[in-house]
Amino acid sequence: MSYAPFRGTQNPLEPGLVIAPEQMAQDLAQLAKVTGCIRTYSVGNGLDRVPELAEKAGLKVMLGVWIGTNRNDNKTQMDTGIALAKNYPGTVSAFIVGNEVLLRGEMTAADLVANIRYVKSKVGALQVTYADVWEFWLKNRDVYDAVDFVTIHILPYWEDFPIRARYAANHVDSIRKRMAVAFPAKEILIGETGWPSAGRMREGALPSRANQARVVSEILQLARQEKFRVNLIEAYDQPWKRMWEGTVGGHWGLFDAAGTRDLKYPAGEPITNFPNAKIYAAAGMVFSILVFGIALLTLRHRPWSPRLSSWVAVAICATAGGSLFGVALDKMLVESLGIGGWTVNILLFGVALLSPLVIANTVMYGRSLPTFLELLGPGDYRTNSRMQRILGIVLLVTTAIATQTALGFVFDPRYRDFQFAALTMAIVPLLLLTALNRPASGKRPITESVFAGTLALSAIYIGFNEGPANWQSLWTCGLYLLLALTLSRARVAQSPE
């Protein structure tokens, strides 16, 4: 099992960071209950203490050293690793010279082979290998001659053509067999494989706790049946990776990174994608009741009874809001990162809550959706209704965030999350209002038309780019189109004298 000790805001790229031995000892004592061997990637940041601590915990170590473009750092890593291998011969079971350095393009195959041979000349009978994505072994066969066994990475989620969770284990086994044919004289070790528990879909590959449990279980079962060695990535979630790989990058661990660092799915307990489902369900029911309550309170100030269609709209708002409340909240808590990420997601969740509540009031009054001109335009155009101003702010924030995320998926989509739950809560009520209470006449506002066109074109591109198997993408694109339709129906009903 791959082990990195970093917790919370700890980042291996932070200069001078050294992890306390007590912290690692706590982790290794926990890992010793579920595995007999761990894999490390570096001897920096205090990880040079891992063999000593692992020996006390009864664990074997596949000792990794991190190499890249800096030759001096490479020499320091290798020499430190060599010393550790000599000092803990009963604990260090293999020496891994570099991790995906060919994939990153930081070293030529010839230089890598030279480094491997240097380590082999110093560690005696200890087996030495190199680890990389399986395709790069096929592209760099010279490396094969230098190692004692071949260590390949097979990550079905990250394949160029992503693999669904139900097929992931068979995919891993088929790649292993293909590599065994290509390199028949040496053992094939699967050095990294696994599945993320959170993050965005890639085509039909859905990160979730249930899918992670399924993939890991099926791969381990195949390993027992076919008698091959496999190393899972990874022991603990690594929050620092989210800065480079999005939400999904920080959620490959079998143990949660937060709080007590518990196993995500303990033996004998049911597996759920939403551990707080009961709390979310209760909160959703309260929210639905609140939406109906707002509508009922509005009736006290109306001289006439609302149409049946108004009650249908309120019911849809309450149902959508109540059923998606927990999903939207969970996504906000899991997927927010940094001040910018938290700010945007809190704003989105805020308008997701406000939209059904404000629309419940507005449809009962028979008012229409305000335009941006009524909110931000000259004084003669601005609305005097406080509720209309609130609704205008909800529309403005929803449109801004939807457009920002849509353009993000167009120009830089790889690590972005689909905020389909909160967007549904915010957009559906707005669309219902335009369907019920659209101004009979007036000019089409330019601003709304520009946003509508941007969202519509983005939705079409994103849908094709993400593929038909990605239901998160299709759902989100559908919402972009619904918001575009909502904006296209806007009319400036008021004109200055």
Coordinates of C-alpha atoms in Angstrom, one line a residue:
M1 CA 0.0 0.0 0.0
S2 CA 1.4 3.4 -1.0
Y3 CA 2.1 5.6 2.0
A4 CA 2.6 9.3 2.3
P5 CA 2.4 10.9 5.7
F6 CA 1.1 14.4 4.9
R7 CA -1.9 15.6 6.7
G8 CA -4.1 18.7 6.4
T9 CA -2.1 21.6 5.0
Q10 CA 1.2 19.7 5.0
N11 CA 2.8 19.8 1.6
P12 CA 5.9 17.9 0.5
L13 CA 6.8 20.8 -1.8
E14 CA 7.0 23.2 1.2
P15 CA 10.7 24.0 1.8
G16 CA 12.0 22.5 5.0
L17 CA 8.9 20.5 5.9
V18 CA 9.9 17.5 8.1
I19 CA 7.1 15.2 9.3
A20 CA 7.4 14.3 13.0
P21 CA 8.3 10.6 13.6
E22 CA 5.5 10.4 16.1
Q23 CA 3.0 11.2 13.4
M24 CA 4.3 8.5 11.0
A25 CA 4.5 6.0 13.8
Q26 CA 0.8 6.5 14.5
D27 CA 0.0 5.9 10.8
L28 CA 2.2 2.8 10.5
A29 CA 0.7 1.2 13.6
Q30 CA -2.7 1.7 12.0
L31 CA -1.6 0.4 8.6
A32 CA 0.0 -2.7 10.2
K33 CA -3.6 -3.9 10.9
V34 CA -4.5 -4.0 7.2
T35 CA -1.3 -4.6 5.3
G36 CA 2.1 -6.2 5.7
C37 CA 4.0 -3.9 3.3
I38 CA 4.0 -0.2 2.4
R39 CA 5.5 1.7 -0.5
T40 CA 7.2 5.1 -0.1
Y41 CA 8.2 7.5 -2.8
S42 CA 10.9 9.7 -1.2
V43 CA 13.4 9.8 1.6
G44 CA 12.9 13.5 2.1
N45 CA 10.5 15.4 4.4
G46 CA 11.4 13.1 7.3
L47 CA 10.5 9.9 5.4
D48 CA 14.1 8.6 5.9
R49 CA 12.7 7.5 9.3
V50 CA 10.1 5.2 7.8
P51 CA 12.2 2.0 7.7
E52 CA 13.1 2.4 11.4
L53 CA 9.4 3.0 12.3
A54 CA 8.1 0.3 10.0
E55 CA 10.5 -2.2 11.5
K56 CA 9.0 -1.5 15.0
A57 CA 5.4 -1.8 13.5
G58 CA 6.2 -5.1 11.8
L59 CA 5.9 -3.8 8.3
K60 CA 8.1 -4.3 5.2
V61 CA 9.0 -1.3 3.0
M62 CA 9.3 -1.0 -0.7
L63 CA 11.7 2.0 -0.4
G64 CA 11.3 4.7 -3.1
V65 CA 13.6 7.6 -3.9
W66 CA 12.4 10.7 -5.8
I67 CA 14.5 11.6 -8.8
G68 CA 14.0 14.4 -11.3
T69 CA 15.9 17.1 -13.1
N70 CA 18.2 18.1 -10.3
R71 CA 21.2 15.8 -10.3
N72 CA 22.4 16.8 -6.8
D73 CA 19.1 16.1 -5.3
N74 CA 18.9 12.8 -7.1
K75 CA 22.3 11.8 -5.7
T76 CA 21.2 12.7 -2.2
Q77 CA 18.0 10.7 -2.5
M78 CA 19.8 7.6 -3.8
D79 CA 22.6 7.7 -1.3
T80 CA 20.2 8.2 1.6
G81 CA 18.1 5.3 0.3
I82 CA 21.1 3.1 -0.1
A83 CA 22.2 3.7 3.5
L84 CA 18.7 2.9 4.7
A85 CA 18.6 -0.3 2.7
K86 CA 21.9 -1.4 4.3
N87 CA 20.8 -0.4 7.8
Y88 CA 17.4 -2.1 7.6
P89 CA 18.0 -5.2 5.4
G90 CA 15.1 -7.1 7.1
T91 CA 12.6 -4.3 6.5
V92 CA 13.5 -2.9 3.1
S93 CA 12.2 -5.5 0.7
A94 CA 12.9 -3.6 -2.6
F95 CA 14.4 -0.4 -3.8
I96 CA 12.4 1.8 -6.3
V97 CA 14.5 4.2 -8.2
G98 CA 12.2 7.0 -9.3
N99 CA 8.5 7.3 -9.9
E100 CA 7.0 8.3 -13.3
V101 CA 10.1 10.4 -14.1
L102 CA 9.7 9.3 -17.8
L103 CA 6.0 10.2 -17.8
R104 CA 6.9 13.7 -16.5
G105 CA 9.7 14.0 -19.1
E106 CA 12.3 14.9 -16.4
M107 CA 14.9 12.3 -17.4
T108 CA 15.9 10.3 -20.4
A109 CA 15.7 6.6 -20.3
A110 CA 19.5 6.4 -20.6
D111 CA 20.0 8.6 -17.5
L112 CA 17.4 6.6 -15.6
V113 CA 19.1 3.3 -16.5
A114 CA 22.4 4.8 -15.2
N115 CA 20.8 5.7 -11.9
I116 CA 19.3 2.2 -11.5
R117 CA 22.6 0.6 -12.2
Y118 CA 24.3 2.9 -9.7
V119 CA 21.9 1.8 -7.0
K120 CA 22.2 -1.9 -7.9
S121 CA 25.9 -1.7 -7.5
K122 CA 25.5 -0.5 -3.9
V123 CA 22.7 -2.6 -2.5
G124 CA 23.9 -6.1 -3.1
A125 CA 21.2 -8.7 -3.5
L126 CA 18.3 -6.3 -2.8
Q127 CA 15.9 -6.2 -5.8
V128 CA 15.8 -2.9 -7.6
T129 CA 13.1 -1.6 -9.9
Y130 CA 11.6 1.6 -11.4
A131 CA 7.9 2.5 -11.4
D132 CA 5.9 4.1 -14.2
V133 CA 2.6 4.0 -16.1
W134 CA 2.4 0.8 -18.1
E135 CA 2.6 2.5 -21.5
F136 CA 5.9 4.1 -20.7
W137 CA 7.5 0.7 -20.1
L138 CA 6.5 -0.3 -23.6
K139 CA 8.0 2.9 -24.9
N140 CA 11.3 2.5 -23.0
R141 CA 12.3 -1.2 -23.2
D142 CA 15.9 -0.4 -22.3
V143 CA 14.8 0.2 -18.7
Y144 CA 13.6 -3.4 -18.5
D145 CA 17.1 -4.8 -18.8
A146 CA 18.3 -2.8 -15.9
V147 CA 15.7 -3.8 -13.3
D148 CA 15.1 -7.0 -11.3
F149 CA 11.3 -6.8 -11.8
V150 CA 8.9 -4.5 -13.6
T151 CA 6.7 -2.1 -11.6
I152 CA 3.8 -0.8 -13.5
H153 CA 1.0 1.7 -12.7
I154 CA -2.5 0.9 -13.9
L155 CA -5.1 3.5 -13.0
P156 CA -8.4 2.8 -14.9
Y157 CA -9.8 6.2 -13.9
W158 CA -6.9 8.0 -15.5
E159 CA -6.6 6.0 -18.7
D160 CA -6.9 8.0 -22.0
F161 CA -10.2 6.2 -22.4
P162 CA -11.5 6.0 -18.8
I163 CA -12.8 2.6 -17.6
R164 CA -16.0 2.2 -15.6
A165 CA -15.7 0.9 -12.1
R166 CA -17.4 -2.3 -13.0
Y167 CA -14.8 -3.1 -15.6
A168 CA -11.7 -1.7 -13.7
A169 CA -10.5 -5.0 -12.1
N170 CA -10.6 -6.9 -15.4
H171 CA -8.9 -4.0 -17.1
V172 CA -6.1 -4.1 -14.6
D173 CA -5.7 -7.9 -15.0
S174 CA -5.7 -7.6 -18.8
I175 CA -3.0 -5.0 -18.8
R176 CA -0.9 -7.1 -16.4
K177 CA -1.2 -10.1 -18.7
R178 CA -0.3 -7.9 -21.7
M179 CA 2.8 -6.7 -19.9
A180 CA 3.7 -10.2 -18.9
V181 CA 3.8 -11.2 -22.6
A182 CA 5.9 -8.1 -23.4
F183 CA 8.3 -8.7 -20.6
P184 CA 8.2 -12.5 -20.0
A185 CA 11.4 -13.1 -18.1
K186 CA 10.7 -10.9 -15.0
E187 CA 7.9 -10.5 -12.5
I188 CA 5.3 -7.8 -13.2
L189 CA 4.4 -5.9 -10.0
I190 CA 1.4 -3.6 -10.1
G191 CA 2.9 -0.7 -8.2
E192 CA -0.1 1.5 -8.3
T193 CA -3.8 0.8 -8.8
G194 CA -7.0 1.9 -7.1
W195 CA -10.0 4.2 -7.5
P196 CA -10.9 7.7 -6.2
S197 CA -13.7 8.1 -3.7
A198 CA -14.6 11.7 -4.7
G199 CA -14.3 14.1 -7.6
R200 CA -15.6 14.5 -11.1
M201 CA -16.5 11.9 -13.6
R202 CA -14.4 11.1 -16.6
E203 CA -16.6 9.7 -19.3
G204 CA -18.2 6.7 -17.4
A205 CA -15.7 6.6 -14.6
L206 CA -17.4 7.8 -11.5
P207 CA -15.4 8.5 -8.3
S208 CA -17.3 7.4 -5.2
R209 CA -16.8 5.5 -1.9
A210 CA -18.9 2.6 -3.2
N211 CA -17.0 2.4 -6.5
Q212 CA -13.7 2.6 -4.6
A213 CA -14.6 -0.3 -2.3
R214 CA -15.8 -2.3 -5.3
V215 CA -12.7 -1.8 -7.4
V216 CA -10.3 -2.4 -4.6
S217 CA -12.1 -5.6 -3.5
E218 CA -12.3 -7.0 -7.0
I219 CA -8.6 -6.3 -7.7
L220 CA -7.5 -7.9 -4.5
Q221 CA -9.7 -10.9 -5.2
L222 CA -8.1 -11.3 -8.7
A223 CA -4.6 -10.9 -7.2
R224 CA -5.4 -13.8 -4.9
Q225 CA -6.8 -16.0 -7.7
E226 CA -4.1 -15.2 -10.2
K227 CA -1.3 -15.1 -7.6
F228 CA 0.2 -11.7 -8.6
R229 CA 1.4 -8.9 -6.3
V230 CA -0.4 -5.6 -6.2
N231 CA 0.2 -2.3 -4.4
L232 CA -2.8 -0.1 -3.8
I233 CA -2.7 3.7 -4.0
E234 CA -3.0 4.8 -1.4
A235 CA -3.2 4.5 2.4
Y236 CA -4.4 8.0 3.3
D237 CA -6.2 10.7 1.3
Q238 CA -3.7 13.4 0.5
P239 CA -5.3 16.9 0.5
W240 CA -2.2 18.6 -0.9
K241 CA -2.6 16.9 -4.2
R242 CA -5.9 18.7 -4.8
M243 CA -3.9 21.9 -5.8
W244 CA -2.6 20.1 -8.9
E245 CA -5.2 17.3 -9.5
G246 CA -8.5 18.8 -8.3
T247 CA -10.8 17.1 -5.8
V248 CA -10.2 13.7 -7.3
G249 CA -6.4 13.9 -6.7
G250 CA -6.8 14.1 -3.0
H251 CA -9.2 11.2 -2.5
W252 CA -7.4 8.0 -3.5
G253 CA -6.8 6.8 0.1
L254 CA -8.4 3.9 1.8
F255 CA -8.3 6.0 5.0
D256 CA -10.0 9.4 5.4
A257 CA -7.6 12.3 5.8
A258 CA -9.8 14.2 8.1
G259 CA -10.5 13.8 11.8
T260 CA -9.7 10.3 13.1
R261 CA -8.3 9.1 9.8
D262 CA -10.7 6.1 9.8
L263 CA -11.0 3.4 7.2
K264 CA -13.6 4.6 4.7
Y265 CA -15.4 1.3 4.7
P266 CA -14.8 -0.9 7.8
A267 CA -15.4 -4.6 7.5
G268 CA -19.0 -5.6 8.2
E269 CA -20.5 -2.2 7.8
P270 CA -22.7 -1.1 4.9
I271 CA -20.9 1.1 2.3
T272 CA -22.5 4.4 1.4
N273 CA -21.5 7.4 -0.7
F274 CA -23.0 9.7 1.9
P275 CA -22.1 8.8 5.5
N276 CA -24.3 11.7 6.7
A277 CA -27.3 10.7 4.6
K278 CA -29.7 10.7 7.5
I279 CA -28.8 14.2 8.5
Y280 CA -29.0 15.4 4.9
A281 CA -32.4 13.8 4.4
A282 CA -33.7 15.5 7.6
A283 CA -32.4 18.9 6.5
G284 CA -33.8 18.4 3.0
M285 CA -37.3 17.7 4.5
V286 CA -37.1 20.8 6.6
F287 CA -36.1 22.8 3.6
S288 CA -39.0 21.5 1.5
I289 CA -41.4 22.4 4.3
L290 CA -39.9 25.9 4.5
V291 CA -40.5 26.4 0.7
F292 CA -44.2 25.5 1.1
G293 CA -44.3 27.7 4.3
I294 CA -43.0 30.7 2.3
A295 CA -45.7 30.2 -0.3
L296 CA -48.5 29.9 2.4
L297 CA -47.3 33.0 4.2
T298 CA -47.4 34.9 0.9
L299 CA -51.1 34.1 0.5
R300 CA -51.9 36.2 3.5
H301 CA -50.9 39.3 1.5
R302 CA -52.7 38.4 -1.7
P303 CA -56.2 39.6 -2.5
W304 CA -56.8 36.6 -4.9
S305 CA -56.1 32.9 -5.0
P306 CA -53.1 31.7 -7.0
R307 CA -53.3 29.5 -10.0
L308 CA -52.9 25.7 -9.7
S309 CA -49.7 26.1 -11.9
S310 CA -48.2 28.3 -9.2
W311 CA -48.6 25.5 -6.6
V312 CA -47.1 23.0 -9.0
A313 CA -44.1 25.3 -9.4
V314 CA -43.8 25.6 -5.6
A315 CA -44.0 21.8 -5.3
I316 CA -41.2 21.3 -7.9
C317 CA -39.0 23.9 -6.2
A318 CA -39.6 22.2 -2.8
T319 CA -39.0 18.7 -4.2
A320 CA -35.8 19.6 -6.2
G321 CA -34.4 21.6 -3.3
G322 CA -35.2 19.1 -0.6
S323 CA -33.9 16.1 -2.5
L324 CA -30.7 17.8 -3.6
F325 CA -30.0 19.8 -0.4
G326 CA -27.7 17.1 1.0
V327 CA -25.9 16.4 -2.2
A328 CA -25.2 20.1 -2.8
L329 CA -24.0 20.6 0.8
D330 CA -21.8 17.5 0.6
K331 CA -20.2 18.6 -2.7
M332 CA -19.6 22.0 -1.2
L333 CA -17.8 20.6 1.8
V334 CA -15.8 18.0 -0.1
E335 CA -14.9 20.0 -3.3
S336 CA -14.1 23.5 -2.0
L337 CA -10.4 24.3 -1.9
G338 CA -8.7 27.6 -1.0
I339 CA -10.3 31.0 -0.4
G340 CA -11.5 31.3 -4.0
G341 CA -13.0 27.8 -4.1
W342 CA -14.8 28.2 -0.8
T343 CA -16.1 31.7 -1.8
V344 CA -17.5 30.5 -5.1
N345 CA -19.1 27.4 -3.7
I346 CA -20.6 29.1 -0.6
L347 CA -22.1 31.7 -3.0
L348 CA -23.5 29.0 -5.2
F349 CA -24.9 27.1 -2.3
G350 CA -26.4 30.3 -0.9
V351 CA -28.3 31.1 -4.2
A352 CA -29.3 27.4 -4.4
L353 CA -31.1 27.9 -1.0
L354 CA -32.4 31.3 -1.8
S355 CA -33.8 30.6 -5.3
P356 CA -36.6 28.1 -4.3
L357 CA -37.6 30.3 -1.3
V358 CA -37.7 33.6 -3.2
I359 CA -39.5 32.0 -6.2
A360 CA -42.1 30.5 -3.9
N361 CA -42.9 34.0 -2.9
T362 CA -42.7 35.5 -6.4
V363 CA -44.9 33.0 -8.2
M364 CA -47.6 33.5 -5.6
Y365 CA -47.5 37.3 -6.1
G366 CA -47.6 36.8 -9.9
R367 CA -44.4 38.8 -10.5
S368 CA -41.9 38.1 -13.3
L369 CA -38.2 37.6 -13.3
P370 CA -36.3 40.9 -13.1
T371 CA -33.6 41.8 -15.6
F372 CA -30.1 42.8 -14.9
L373 CA -31.1 46.3 -16.0
E374 CA -33.7 46.5 -13.3
L375 CA -31.0 45.5 -10.8
L376 CA -28.0 47.5 -12.0
G377 CA -29.2 49.9 -14.6
P378 CA -30.1 53.6 -14.4
G379 CA -32.5 54.7 -11.7
D380 CA -35.5 54.9 -14.1
Y381 CA -35.2 51.2 -14.8
R382 CA -34.5 49.9 -11.3
T383 CA -37.2 48.0 -9.4
N384 CA -38.4 49.3 -6.1
S385 CA -39.4 45.9 -4.8
R386 CA -37.1 44.5 -2.2
M387 CA -38.0 40.9 -3.1
Q388 CA -37.4 41.6 -6.8
R389 CA -33.9 43.0 -5.9
I390 CA -33.2 39.8 -3.9
L391 CA -34.4 37.7 -6.8
G392 CA -32.2 39.8 -9.2
I393 CA -29.2 39.2 -7.1
V394 CA -29.9 35.4 -7.1
L395 CA -30.2 35.5 -10.9
L396 CA -27.0 37.5 -11.3
V397 CA -24.9 35.3 -9.0
T398 CA -26.3 32.1 -10.5
T399 CA -25.6 33.4 -14.1
A400 CA -22.0 34.5 -13.2
I401 CA -21.1 31.2 -11.5
A402 CA -22.7 29.1 -14.2
T403 CA -20.9 31.1 -16.9
Q404 CA -17.6 30.9 -15.0
T405 CA -17.8 27.1 -14.6
A406 CA -19.0 26.6 -18.2
L407 CA -16.0 28.5 -19.6
G408 CA -13.8 26.6 -17.2
F409 CA -15.1 23.3 -18.7
V410 CA -14.4 24.6 -22.2
F411 CA -10.8 25.8 -21.7
D412 CA -9.5 23.8 -18.7
P413 CA -11.8 20.9 -17.9
R414 CA -9.5 18.1 -16.6
Y415 CA -9.8 18.7 -12.9
R416 CA -13.0 20.7 -12.5
D417 CA -16.0 19.4 -10.6
F418 CA -19.6 19.4 -11.9
Q419 CA -21.8 21.4 -9.5
F420 CA -25.0 19.9 -10.8
A421 CA -26.9 19.7 -7.5
A422 CA -26.6 23.3 -6.4
L423 CA -27.1 24.6 -10.0
T424 CA -30.3 22.5 -10.2
M425 CA -31.6 24.0 -7.0
A426 CA -30.8 27.5 -8.3
I427 CA -31.8 27.3 -12.0
V428 CA -35.0 25.2 -12.0
P429 CA -37.0 27.7 -9.9
L430 CA -35.9 30.6 -12.2
L431 CA -37.0 28.7 -15.3
L432 CA -40.4 27.9 -13.7
L433 CA -40.9 31.6 -13.0
T434 CA -40.3 32.6 -16.6
A435 CA -42.6 29.9 -17.7
L436 CA -45.4 31.2 -15.5
N437 CA -44.9 34.9 -15.3
R438 CA -43.1 36.1 -18.4
P439 CA -43.6 39.8 -19.4
A440 CA -46.0 40.0 -22.4
S441 CA -43.9 42.6 -24.2
G442 CA -40.6 44.5 -24.0
K443 CA -37.2 44.5 -25.4
R444 CA -34.8 41.6 -25.2
P445 CA -31.9 42.7 -22.9
I446 CA -28.4 42.6 -24.5
T447 CA -26.6 41.3 -21.4
E448 CA -28.9 38.4 -20.9
S449 CA -28.7 37.5 -24.6
V450 CA -24.8 37.4 -24.4
F451 CA -24.9 35.2 -21.3
A452 CA -27.5 32.9 -22.9
G453 CA -25.5 32.5 -26.1
T454 CA -22.3 31.8 -24.1
L455 CA -24.0 29.2 -21.9
A456 CA -25.7 27.5 -24.9
L457 CA -22.5 27.2 -27.0
S458 CA -20.5 26.1 -24.0
A459 CA -23.1 23.4 -23.1
I460 CA -22.9 22.0 -26.7
Y461 CA -19.1 21.9 -26.7
I462 CA -18.9 20.4 -23.1
G463 CA -21.4 17.7 -23.9
F464 CA -19.4 16.5 -26.9
N465 CA -16.0 16.9 -25.2
E466 CA -17.0 14.9 -22.1
G467 CA -18.9 12.2 -23.9
P468 CA -22.4 10.6 -23.6
A469 CA -21.3 8.3 -20.7
N470 CA -20.6 11.2 -18.3
W471 CA -24.0 11.8 -16.7
Q472 CA -22.6 14.5 -14.5
S473 CA -21.6 16.4 -17.6
L474 CA -24.9 15.9 -19.4
W475 CA -26.8 17.0 -16.3
T476 CA -24.7 20.1 -15.9
C477 CA -24.9 20.9 -19.6
G478 CA -28.7 20.5 -19.5
L479 CA -28.7 23.1 -16.7
Y480 CA -26.6 25.5 -18.7
L481 CA -29.2 25.2 -21.5
L482 CA -32.1 25.7 -19.1
L483 CA -30.4 28.9 -17.7
A484 CA -29.8 30.0 -21.3
L485 CA -33.5 29.5 -22.1
T486 CA -34.4 31.4 -18.9
L487 CA -32.2 34.4 -19.8
S488 CA -33.4 34.4 -23.4
R489 CA -37.0 34.9 -22.1
A490 CA -36.1 38.0 -20.2
R491 CA -37.8 41.3 -21.3
V492 CA -37.4 44.9 -20.2
A493 CA -41.0 45.6 -19.2
Q494 CA -40.3 49.1 -17.8
S495 CA -39.1 52.1 -19.9
P496 CA -38.2 55.5 -18.6
E497 CA -40.7 58.3 -19.4

